[in-house]
mmCIF file of C-alpha atoms in Angstrom:
data_model
loop_
_atom_site.group_PDB
_atom_site.id
_atom_site.type_symbol
_atom_site.label_atom_id
_atom_site.label_comp_id
_atom_site.label_asym_id
_atom_site.label_seq_id
_atom_site.Cartn_x
_atom_site.Cartn_y
_atom_site.Cartn_z
ATOM 1 C CA MET A 47 -194.790 -52.537 -134.476
ATOM 2 C CA ASN A 48 -196.973 -55.259 -132.671
ATOM 3 C CA LEU A 49 -197.262 -55.836 -129.257
ATOM 4 C CA ILE A 50 -194.897 -58.158 -128.493
ATOM 5 C CA GLN A 51 -192.378 -55.803 -130.476
ATOM 6 C CA ARG A 52 -193.816 -52.714 -128.530
ATOM 7 C CA GLN A 53 -193.244 -54.470 -125.263
ATOM 8 C CA GLN A 54 -189.796 -55.485 -126.177
ATOM 9 C CA HIS A 55 -189.147 -51.811 -126.805
ATOM 10 C CA LEU A 56 -190.324 -50.241 -123.689
ATOM 11 C CA LEU A 57 -190.143 -52.696 -120.991
ATOM 12 C CA PRO A 58 -186.269 -52.372 -120.633
ATOM 13 C CA GLN A 59 -186.625 -48.685 -120.363
ATOM 14 C CA ILE A 60 -189.494 -49.112 -117.872
ATOM 15 C CA GLU A 61 -187.103 -51.478 -115.817
ATOM 16 C CA SER A 62 -183.932 -49.347 -116.165
ATOM 17 C CA GLY A 63 -185.901 -46.534 -115.180
ATOM 18 C CA LEU A 64 -187.428 -48.106 -112.043
ATOM 19 C CA GLN A 65 -183.887 -49.237 -110.821
ATOM 20 C CA PHE A 66 -182.341 -45.517 -111.543
ATOM 21 C CA PHE A 67 -185.164 -43.661 -109.808
ATOM 22 C CA LEU A 68 -184.658 -46.288 -106.896
ATOM 23 C CA ASP A 69 -180.773 -45.728 -106.836
ATOM 24 C CA SER A 70 -181.152 -41.917 -107.029
ATOM 25 C CA PHE A 71 -182.051 -42.204 -103.122
ATOM 26 C CA ASP A 72 -179.181 -42.393 -100.349
ATOM 27 C CA PHE A 73 -180.183 -45.293 -98.102
ATOM 28 C CA ASN A 74 -176.885 -45.036 -96.011
ATOM 29 C CA HIS A 75 -177.190 -46.998 -92.964
ATOM 30 C CA SER A 76 -180.588 -48.203 -93.995
ATOM 31 C CA LEU A 77 -179.318 -49.997 -96.906
ATOM 32 C CA PRO A 78 -180.948 -53.439 -96.168
ATOM 33 C CA LEU A 79 -184.342 -51.364 -96.511
ATOM 34 C CA LYS A 80 -183.430 -50.912 -100.402
ATOM 35 C CA HIS A 81 -182.689 -54.551 -100.403
ATOM 36 C CA MET A 82 -185.996 -55.357 -99.276
ATOM 37 C CA ILE A 83 -187.457 -53.029 -101.877
ATOM 38 C CA ARG A 84 -185.320 -54.667 -104.504
ATOM 39 C CA TYR A 85 -186.409 -57.955 -103.359
ATOM 40 C CA GLN A 86 -190.248 -56.943 -103.896
ATOM 41 C CA MET A 87 -189.596 -55.408 -107.383
ATOM 42 C CA GLY A 88 -188.314 -58.752 -108.523
ATOM 43 C CA TRP A 89 -184.600 -57.391 -109.000
ATOM 44 C CA GLU A 90 -182.842 -60.166 -106.266
ATOM 45 C CA ASP A 91 -183.159 -63.697 -105.411
ATOM 46 C CA GLN A 92 -184.570 -64.964 -108.754
ATOM 47 C CA GLY A 93 -187.827 -63.090 -108.276
ATOM 48 C CA SER A 94 -190.212 -62.458 -110.791
ATOM 49 C CA LYS A 95 -190.481 -58.948 -112.066
ATOM 50 C CA GLY A 96 -194.292 -59.464 -113.225
ATOM 51 C CA LYS A 97 -195.516 -58.153 -116.537
ATOM 52 C CA ARG A 98 -195.535 -54.209 -115.675
ATOM 53 C CA ILE A 99 -198.678 -53.831 -117.237
ATOM 54 C CA ARG A 100 -199.516 -50.601 -115.221
ATOM 55 C CA PRO A 101 -196.486 -48.607 -116.497
ATOM 56 C CA PHE A 102 -196.615 -50.014 -119.924
ATOM 57 C CA LEU A 103 -200.350 -48.838 -120.297
ATOM 58 C CA VAL A 104 -199.386 -45.379 -119.305
ATOM 59 C CA LEU A 105 -197.018 -45.058 -121.996
ATOM 60 C CA LEU A 106 -198.853 -46.918 -124.699
ATOM 61 C CA ILE A 107 -201.532 -44.583 -124.213
ATOM 62 C CA ALA A 108 -199.620 -41.638 -124.081
ATOM 63 C CA SER A 109 -197.819 -42.430 -127.396
ATOM 64 C CA ALA A 110 -201.143 -43.363 -128.965
ATOM 65 C CA LEU A 111 -202.395 -39.837 -128.143
ATOM 66 C CA GLY A 112 -199.204 -37.905 -129.782
ATOM 67 C CA GLY A 113 -197.281 -37.954 -126.366
ATOM 68 C CA GLU A 114 -193.416 -39.014 -125.765
ATOM 69 C CA VAL A 115 -192.575 -41.523 -123.627
ATOM 70 C CA GLU A 116 -189.737 -39.906 -122.038
ATOM 71 C CA VAL A 117 -192.385 -37.125 -120.889
ATOM 72 C CA SER A 118 -194.586 -39.630 -119.446
ATOM 73 C CA MET A 119 -192.151 -41.973 -117.709
ATOM 74 C CA PRO A 120 -192.150 -40.519 -114.074
ATOM 75 C CA ALA A 121 -195.809 -41.106 -114.012
ATOM 76 C CA ALA A 122 -195.200 -44.664 -115.581
ATOM 77 C CA LEU A 123 -192.672 -45.319 -112.983
ATOM 78 C CA SER A 124 -194.940 -43.928 -109.889
ATOM 79 C CA VAL A 125 -197.946 -46.395 -110.831
ATOM 80 C CA GLU A 126 -195.637 -49.447 -110.633
ATOM 81 C CA PHE A 127 -193.943 -48.415 -107.366
ATOM 82 C CA LEU A 128 -197.550 -47.741 -106.105
ATOM 83 C CA HIS A 129 -198.674 -50.909 -107.357
ATOM 84 C CA ASN A 130 -195.918 -52.676 -105.460
ATOM 85 C CA PHE A 131 -196.783 -50.693 -102.129
ATOM 86 C CA THR A 132 -200.372 -52.263 -102.343
ATOM 87 C CA LEU A 133 -198.812 -55.883 -102.699
ATOM 88 C CA ILE A 134 -196.686 -55.632 -99.908
ATOM 89 C CA HIS A 135 -199.506 -54.353 -97.720
ATOM 90 C CA ASP A 136 -202.413 -56.581 -99.135
ATOM 91 C CA ASP A 137 -200.018 -59.712 -98.599
ATOM 92 C CA ILE A 138 -199.644 -58.669 -94.675
ATOM 93 C CA GLU A 139 -203.483 -58.246 -94.393
ATOM 94 C CA ASP A 140 -204.297 -61.300 -95.980
ATOM 95 C CA GLN A 141 -201.527 -63.216 -94.498
ATOM 96 C CA SER A 142 -199.915 -64.689 -97.760
ATOM 97 C CA PRO A 143 -196.947 -66.342 -97.511
ATOM 98 C CA LEU A 144 -195.796 -66.520 -100.995
ATOM 99 C CA ARG A 145 -196.173 -64.427 -104.307
ATOM 100 C CA HIS A 146 -194.725 -65.680 -107.537
ATOM 101 C CA ASN A 147 -193.279 -68.865 -105.716
ATOM 102 C CA ARG A 148 -191.480 -67.440 -103.097
ATOM 103 C CA PRO A 149 -191.585 -65.851 -99.476
ATOM 104 C CA THR A 150 -193.593 -62.596 -99.487
ATOM 105 C CA LEU A 151 -191.522 -59.841 -97.835
ATOM 106 C CA TRP A 152 -193.514 -60.056 -94.459
ATOM 107 C CA LYS A 153 -192.821 -63.774 -94.452
ATOM 108 C CA ARG A 154 -189.258 -63.052 -94.942
ATOM 109 C CA TRP A 155 -188.363 -60.028 -92.799
ATOM 110 C CA GLY A 156 -191.293 -59.656 -90.654
ATOM 111 C CA VAL A 157 -194.511 -57.590 -90.476
ATOM 112 C CA ALA A 158 -192.957 -54.577 -89.100
ATOM 113 C CA GLN A 159 -190.068 -53.940 -91.474
ATOM 114 C CA ALA A 160 -192.730 -55.100 -94.588
ATOM 115 C CA ILE A 161 -195.110 -52.219 -93.506
ATOM 116 C CA ASN A 162 -191.887 -50.057 -93.534
ATOM 117 C CA ALA A 163 -190.616 -51.160 -96.798
ATOM 118 C CA GLY A 164 -194.349 -50.675 -98.131
ATOM 119 C CA ASP A 165 -194.357 -46.924 -96.705
ATOM 120 C CA ALA A 166 -191.097 -46.570 -98.342
ATOM 121 C CA LEU A 167 -192.574 -47.609 -101.823
ATOM 122 C CA PHE A 168 -195.421 -45.222 -101.041
ATOM 123 C CA SER A 169 -193.330 -42.170 -100.679
ATOM 124 C CA ILE A 170 -191.140 -42.976 -103.978
ATOM 125 C CA ALA A 171 -194.526 -43.462 -105.849
ATOM 126 C CA GLN A 172 -195.093 -39.803 -104.607
ATOM 127 C CA LEU A 173 -191.627 -38.623 -105.375
ATOM 128 C CA SER A 174 -191.756 -40.233 -108.804
ATOM 129 C CA MET A 175 -194.879 -38.554 -109.630
ATOM 130 C CA LEU A 176 -193.683 -35.029 -108.534
ATOM 131 C CA ASP A 177 -190.813 -35.745 -111.132
ATOM 132 C CA LEU A 178 -193.216 -34.868 -113.920
ATOM 133 C CA GLN A 179 -192.303 -31.268 -112.892
ATOM 134 C CA SER A 180 -188.845 -31.756 -115.099
ATOM 135 C CA THR A 181 -190.619 -33.366 -118.091
ATOM 136 C CA CYS A 182 -194.119 -31.787 -118.014
ATOM 137 C CA SER A 183 -194.934 -28.736 -115.868
ATOM 138 C CA SER A 184 -195.665 -27.963 -112.218
ATOM 139 C CA SER A 185 -199.320 -27.549 -112.610
ATOM 140 C CA ILE A 186 -199.264 -31.272 -114.421
ATOM 141 C CA ALA A 187 -197.448 -33.063 -111.713
ATOM 142 C CA LEU A 188 -199.543 -31.307 -109.046
ATOM 143 C CA LYS A 189 -202.695 -32.566 -110.627
ATOM 144 C CA ALA A 190 -200.962 -35.733 -111.548
ATOM 145 C CA ALA A 191 -199.866 -36.470 -107.444
ATOM 146 C CA GLY A 192 -203.443 -35.129 -106.542
ATOM 147 C CA LEU A 193 -205.126 -37.973 -108.683
ATOM 148 C CA LEU A 194 -202.689 -40.642 -107.605
ATOM 149 C CA ASN A 195 -203.821 -39.890 -103.648
ATOM 150 C CA GLN A 196 -207.359 -39.694 -104.527
ATOM 151 C CA THR A 197 -206.377 -43.521 -106.140
ATOM 152 C CA CYS A 198 -204.981 -44.538 -102.847
ATOM 153 C CA LEU A 199 -207.934 -43.625 -101.088
ATOM 154 C CA HIS A 200 -210.139 -45.759 -103.605
ATOM 155 C CA LEU A 201 -207.589 -48.614 -103.102
ATOM 156 C CA THR A 202 -208.047 -48.343 -99.352
ATOM 157 C CA ARG A 203 -211.612 -48.272 -99.451
ATOM 158 C CA GLY A 204 -211.471 -51.459 -101.608
ATOM 159 C CA GLN A 205 -209.291 -53.177 -99.650
ATOM 160 C CA TYR A 206 -211.686 -52.634 -96.674
ATOM 161 C CA LEU A 207 -214.370 -54.193 -98.413
ATOM 162 C CA ASP A 208 -212.458 -57.071 -99.542
ATOM 163 C CA MET A 209 -211.166 -57.858 -96.159
ATOM 164 C CA SER A 210 -214.736 -57.140 -94.579
ATOM 165 C CA PHE A 211 -215.840 -59.822 -97.153
ATOM 166 C CA GLU A 212 -214.207 -62.298 -95.036
ATOM 167 C CA THR A 213 -216.505 -62.007 -92.111
ATOM 168 C CA GLU A 214 -219.809 -60.835 -93.796
ATOM 169 C CA ASP A 215 -222.317 -63.261 -94.678
ATOM 170 C CA ASN A 216 -224.679 -61.107 -97.090
ATOM 171 C CA VAL A 217 -222.236 -59.799 -99.561
ATOM 172 C CA THR A 218 -223.719 -59.143 -102.433
ATOM 173 C CA PRO A 219 -222.469 -59.281 -106.174
ATOM 174 C CA GLN A 220 -223.181 -55.329 -106.659
ATOM 175 C CA ILE A 221 -221.042 -54.912 -103.486
ATOM 176 C CA TYR A 222 -218.452 -56.846 -104.920
ATOM 177 C CA LEU A 223 -218.613 -54.747 -108.040
ATOM 178 C CA GLU A 224 -217.891 -51.878 -105.726
ATOM 179 C CA MET A 225 -215.041 -53.213 -104.274
ATOM 180 C CA ILE A 226 -213.122 -54.091 -107.597
ATOM 181 C CA ALA A 227 -214.014 -50.724 -108.884
ATOM 182 C CA GLY A 228 -212.194 -49.431 -105.834
ATOM 183 C CA LYS A 229 -208.894 -51.822 -106.586
ATOM 184 C CA THR A 230 -208.612 -52.919 -109.994
ATOM 185 C CA GLY A 231 -210.572 -50.421 -111.668
ATOM 186 C CA ALA A 232 -209.101 -47.462 -109.788
ATOM 187 C CA LEU A 233 -205.668 -48.212 -110.425
ATOM 188 C CA LEU A 234 -206.024 -49.143 -114.022
ATOM 189 C CA GLY A 235 -208.293 -45.745 -114.423
ATOM 190 C CA LEU A 236 -205.403 -44.168 -112.935
ATOM 191 C CA CYS A 237 -203.083 -45.216 -115.812
ATOM 192 C CA ALA A 238 -205.301 -44.361 -118.327
ATOM 193 C CA VAL A 239 -205.907 -40.636 -117.233
ATOM 194 C CA LEU A 240 -202.031 -40.561 -116.517
ATOM 195 C CA GLY A 241 -201.155 -41.369 -120.227
ATOM 196 C CA GLY A 242 -203.725 -38.453 -121.594
ATOM 197 C CA LEU A 243 -202.665 -36.059 -118.776
ATOM 198 C CA THR A 244 -199.121 -36.228 -119.829
ATOM 199 C CA ALA A 245 -199.912 -36.373 -123.369
ATOM 200 C CA ALA A 246 -201.564 -33.028 -123.075
ATOM 201 C CA GLN A 247 -205.260 -34.019 -123.835
ATOM 202 C CA ASP A 248 -208.140 -32.054 -122.890
ATOM 203 C CA ASP A 249 -210.860 -32.880 -119.866
ATOM 204 C CA GLU A 250 -213.359 -34.775 -122.244
ATOM 205 C CA LYS A 251 -210.815 -37.089 -123.551
ATOM 206 C CA ILE A 252 -209.323 -37.506 -119.561
ATOM 207 C CA ARG A 253 -212.856 -38.264 -119.002
ATOM 208 C CA ILE A 254 -213.094 -41.054 -121.461
ATOM 209 C CA LEU A 255 -209.734 -42.394 -120.825
ATOM 210 C CA ASP A 256 -211.002 -42.991 -117.053
ATOM 211 C CA ASP A 257 -214.093 -44.893 -118.292
ATOM 212 C CA PHE A 258 -211.927 -47.029 -120.488
ATOM 213 C CA GLY A 259 -209.173 -47.840 -117.692
ATOM 214 C CA THR A 260 -212.087 -48.472 -115.169
ATOM 215 C CA ALA A 261 -213.985 -50.632 -117.331
ATOM 216 C CA LEU A 262 -210.732 -52.346 -118.362
ATOM 217 C CA GLY A 263 -209.754 -53.146 -114.966
ATOM 218 C CA MET A 264 -213.449 -54.347 -113.939
ATOM 219 C CA ALA A 265 -213.566 -56.622 -116.971
ATOM 220 C CA PHE A 266 -209.860 -58.036 -116.274
ATOM 221 C CA GLN A 267 -210.938 -58.791 -112.363
ATOM 222 C CA ILE A 268 -214.012 -60.564 -113.288
ATOM 223 C CA ARG A 269 -212.221 -62.454 -116.237
ATOM 224 C CA ASP A 270 -209.701 -63.700 -113.588
ATOM 225 C CA ASP A 271 -212.534 -64.605 -111.040
ATOM 226 C CA ILE A 272 -213.697 -67.087 -113.851
ATOM 227 C CA LEU A 273 -210.269 -68.379 -114.700
ATOM 228 C CA GLY A 274 -210.079 -68.910 -111.037
ATOM 229 C CA ILE A 275 -212.815 -71.762 -111.121
ATOM 230 C CA TRP A 276 -212.653 -72.826 -114.720
ATOM 231 C CA GLY A 277 -209.468 -71.819 -116.273
ATOM 232 C CA ASN A 278 -206.694 -74.045 -117.699
ATOM 233 C CA PRO A 279 -203.875 -74.343 -114.920
ATOM 234 C CA GLU A 280 -201.276 -74.762 -117.735
ATOM 235 C CA LYS A 281 -202.341 -71.341 -119.322
ATOM 236 C CA THR A 282 -203.091 -69.217 -115.985
ATOM 237 C CA GLY A 283 -200.539 -70.634 -113.416
ATOM 238 C CA LYS A 284 -203.136 -71.097 -110.864
ATOM 239 C CA SER A 285 -204.850 -74.008 -109.553
ATOM 240 C CA VAL A 286 -208.732 -74.028 -110.541
ATOM 241 C CA SER A 287 -209.503 -75.066 -106.946
ATOM 242 C CA SER A 288 -207.487 -72.366 -105.029
ATOM 243 C CA ASP A 289 -210.547 -69.823 -104.934
ATOM 244 C CA LEU A 290 -212.910 -72.520 -103.628
ATOM 245 C CA GLN A 291 -210.829 -74.169 -101.062
ATOM 246 C CA THR A 292 -209.500 -70.602 -99.425
ATOM 247 C CA LYS A 293 -213.210 -69.582 -99.708
ATOM 248 C CA LYS A 294 -212.366 -66.422 -101.634
ATOM 249 C CA LYS A 295 -215.810 -64.760 -102.238
ATOM 250 C CA THR A 296 -215.419 -63.819 -106.181
ATOM 251 C CA LEU A 297 -218.165 -62.722 -108.499
ATOM 252 C CA PRO A 298 -219.276 -66.248 -109.348
ATOM 253 C CA ILE A 299 -219.032 -67.482 -105.764
ATOM 254 C CA LEU A 300 -221.185 -64.660 -104.397
ATOM 255 C CA VAL A 301 -223.649 -65.581 -106.979
ATOM 256 C CA GLY A 302 -223.572 -69.181 -106.322
ATOM 257 C CA LEU A 303 -224.478 -68.473 -102.527
ATOM 258 C CA VAL A 304 -227.524 -66.746 -103.107
ATOM 259 C CA GLU A 305 -228.545 -69.011 -106.042
ATOM 260 C CA SER A 306 -227.632 -72.596 -104.970
ATOM 261 C CA GLN A 307 -228.565 -74.094 -101.572
ATOM 262 C CA PRO A 308 -226.492 -77.237 -102.279
ATOM 263 C CA PHE A 309 -223.354 -74.970 -103.275
ATOM 264 C CA GLN A 310 -224.291 -72.936 -100.213
ATOM 265 C CA ASN A 311 -224.118 -76.317 -97.969
ATOM 266 C CA LEU A 312 -220.530 -77.322 -99.408
ATOM 267 C CA TRP A 313 -219.167 -73.748 -99.031
ATOM 268 C CA GLN A 314 -219.938 -73.972 -95.452
ATOM 269 C CA MET A 315 -218.019 -77.079 -94.828
ATOM 270 C CA ASP A 316 -214.443 -76.855 -93.182
ATOM 271 C CA ASP A 317 -212.632 -78.999 -95.343
ATOM 272 C CA VAL A 318 -213.688 -79.974 -99.079
ATOM 273 C CA ASP A 319 -211.734 -82.724 -101.297
ATOM 274 C CA GLU A 320 -211.151 -82.406 -104.815
ATOM 275 C CA THR A 321 -214.167 -84.181 -105.830
ATOM 276 C CA GLN A 322 -216.161 -81.711 -103.749
ATOM 277 C CA ILE A 323 -214.266 -79.004 -105.526
ATOM 278 C CA LYS A 324 -215.439 -80.194 -108.698
ATOM 279 C CA GLN A 325 -218.880 -80.787 -107.615
ATOM 280 C CA MET A 326 -218.991 -77.051 -106.302
ATOM 281 C CA ALA A 327 -217.711 -75.862 -109.677
ATOM 282 C CA GLY A 328 -220.402 -77.906 -111.469
ATOM 283 C CA LEU A 329 -223.277 -76.422 -109.159
ATOM 284 C CA LEU A 330 -221.990 -72.736 -109.842
ATOM 285 C CA GLU A 331 -222.450 -73.749 -113.598
ATOM 286 C CA GLU A 332 -225.768 -75.197 -113.043
ATOM 287 C CA CYS A 333 -227.203 -72.248 -110.972
ATOM 288 C CA GLY A 334 -225.847 -69.515 -113.807
ATOM 289 C CA ALA A 335 -222.876 -68.061 -111.868
ATOM 290 C CA ARG A 336 -220.577 -68.642 -114.707
ATOM 291 C CA LYS A 337 -222.713 -67.139 -117.216
ATOM 292 C CA PHE A 338 -223.842 -64.220 -115.187
ATOM 293 C CA ALA A 339 -220.023 -63.576 -114.417
ATOM 294 C CA GLN A 340 -219.468 -63.771 -118.167
ATOM 295 C CA GLN A 341 -222.122 -61.324 -119.135
ATOM 296 C CA LYS A 342 -220.562 -59.150 -116.463
ATOM 297 C CA ALA A 343 -217.046 -59.452 -117.855
ATOM 298 C CA GLU A 344 -218.531 -58.981 -121.673
ATOM 299 C CA GLU A 345 -220.570 -55.813 -120.656
ATOM 300 C CA TYR A 346 -217.250 -54.176 -119.175
ATOM 301 C CA THR A 347 -215.127 -55.561 -122.111
ATOM 302 C CA LYS A 348 -217.589 -53.787 -124.413
ATOM 303 C CA GLN A 349 -217.388 -50.424 -122.508
ATOM 304 C CA ALA A 350 -213.751 -50.893 -122.544
ATOM 305 C CA PHE A 351 -213.554 -51.198 -126.353
ATOM 306 C CA ASP A 352 -216.463 -48.635 -126.705
ATOM 307 C CA ALA A 353 -214.198 -46.062 -125.248
ATOM 308 C CA LEU A 354 -211.175 -46.835 -127.291
ATOM 309 C CA GLU A 355 -212.986 -46.715 -130.406
ATOM 310 C CA ILE A 356 -214.092 -43.191 -129.407
ATOM 311 C CA LEU A 357 -210.461 -42.294 -128.993
ATOM 312 C CA PHE A 358 -209.060 -43.987 -132.000
ATOM 313 C CA PRO A 359 -211.824 -44.423 -134.617
ATOM 314 C CA SER A 360 -209.263 -45.695 -137.108
ATOM 315 C CA PRO A 361 -206.442 -46.986 -135.411
ATOM 316 C CA ALA A 362 -204.815 -49.644 -137.666
ATOM 317 C CA ASP A 363 -204.252 -47.355 -140.659
ATOM 318 C CA LYS A 364 -203.554 -44.179 -138.916
ATOM 319 C CA ASN A 365 -202.224 -44.980 -135.424
ATOM 320 C CA PRO A 366 -199.772 -47.778 -135.115
ATOM 321 C CA HIS A 367 -199.482 -46.963 -130.884
ATOM 322 C CA ALA A 368 -203.322 -47.489 -130.889
ATOM 323 C CA GLU A 369 -203.486 -50.510 -132.581
ATOM 324 C CA THR A 370 -201.113 -51.808 -130.246
ATOM 325 C CA LEU A 371 -203.219 -50.722 -127.457
ATOM 326 C CA PHE A 372 -206.237 -52.388 -128.900
ATOM 327 C CA GLU A 373 -204.130 -55.422 -129.081
ATOM 328 C CA LEU A 374 -203.182 -55.344 -125.454
ATOM 329 C CA CYS A 375 -206.835 -55.095 -124.456
ATOM 330 C CA THR A 376 -207.818 -58.090 -126.602
ATOM 331 C CA GLU A 377 -204.843 -60.040 -124.845
ATOM 332 C CA LEU A 378 -205.819 -59.108 -121.561
ATOM 333 C CA LEU A 379 -209.859 -59.273 -121.848
ATOM 334 C CA LYS A 380 -210.336 -62.149 -124.309
ATOM 335 C CA ARG A 381 -207.887 -64.842 -122.312
ATOM 336 C CA GLU A 382 -209.126 -68.401 -123.220
ATOM 337 C CA ILE A 383 -210.975 -69.999 -120.329
#
């Protein structure tokens, strides 16, 4: 079973599991709150459900390690609820009016109710994780809940840094890497660890899984930074000018601010046109910012695949689930630029 076939098999189970768990709660007179959550999850008003990469990763890793989908499912659902909680709060803090080409929750229902919906999803994520008591054991459920809360702390620290970058002039590439480690890296690290934990793996394998997931998240985010400036919009679905126009401090941009005075001069202008955007992208190439980011992405990509090869030395002929895991990582980390 290849990656597409595995997704076709698991994603419907994830989707029905998410809806079933949400439906298990009686919202009574607060039924509009449930509608808001369903809107956020992509189930209403022609919303996008997203790729559900995080729960898929949990289940795929668990399966590759000899676990069972039904056993790991509460953890998989939990990380997706948690992910959507963070999206709601990030959209409010970033004042983002759109997500997936439709109004964000706060834009449609107001900041106060959007915060409330985000808090509800945070609680639902906790309850879903604790549901591991019914599929694993109380001790695993308790450990998983602790890991979930540790990750939430990492996420909030990462978001603090991300927001503080907007007003700070001396953000270094190293601080940026710390920020994405606390956001993308921490959440994918949690997914990998939960896959191993619910498949009853020992501490050493859990440590390697953490290394794998964190490196996967770091490489994915840096790759996304590169695509945000030099990617093909038809493939990425994102304008190559958006990061430069909105002055988003991604890794190549931070390198450019240090290494290129001409780039810094353009960056400090209030409004730039498409010609200047192209000029800025060219200056980033000239000063080595693109090369630096690509090297960092390749470093973390190597770390991720090295960890996988320790866990699964011969995936192709012995472990079809692990083979699919390698295929997923290749798709995520080697996207065409």
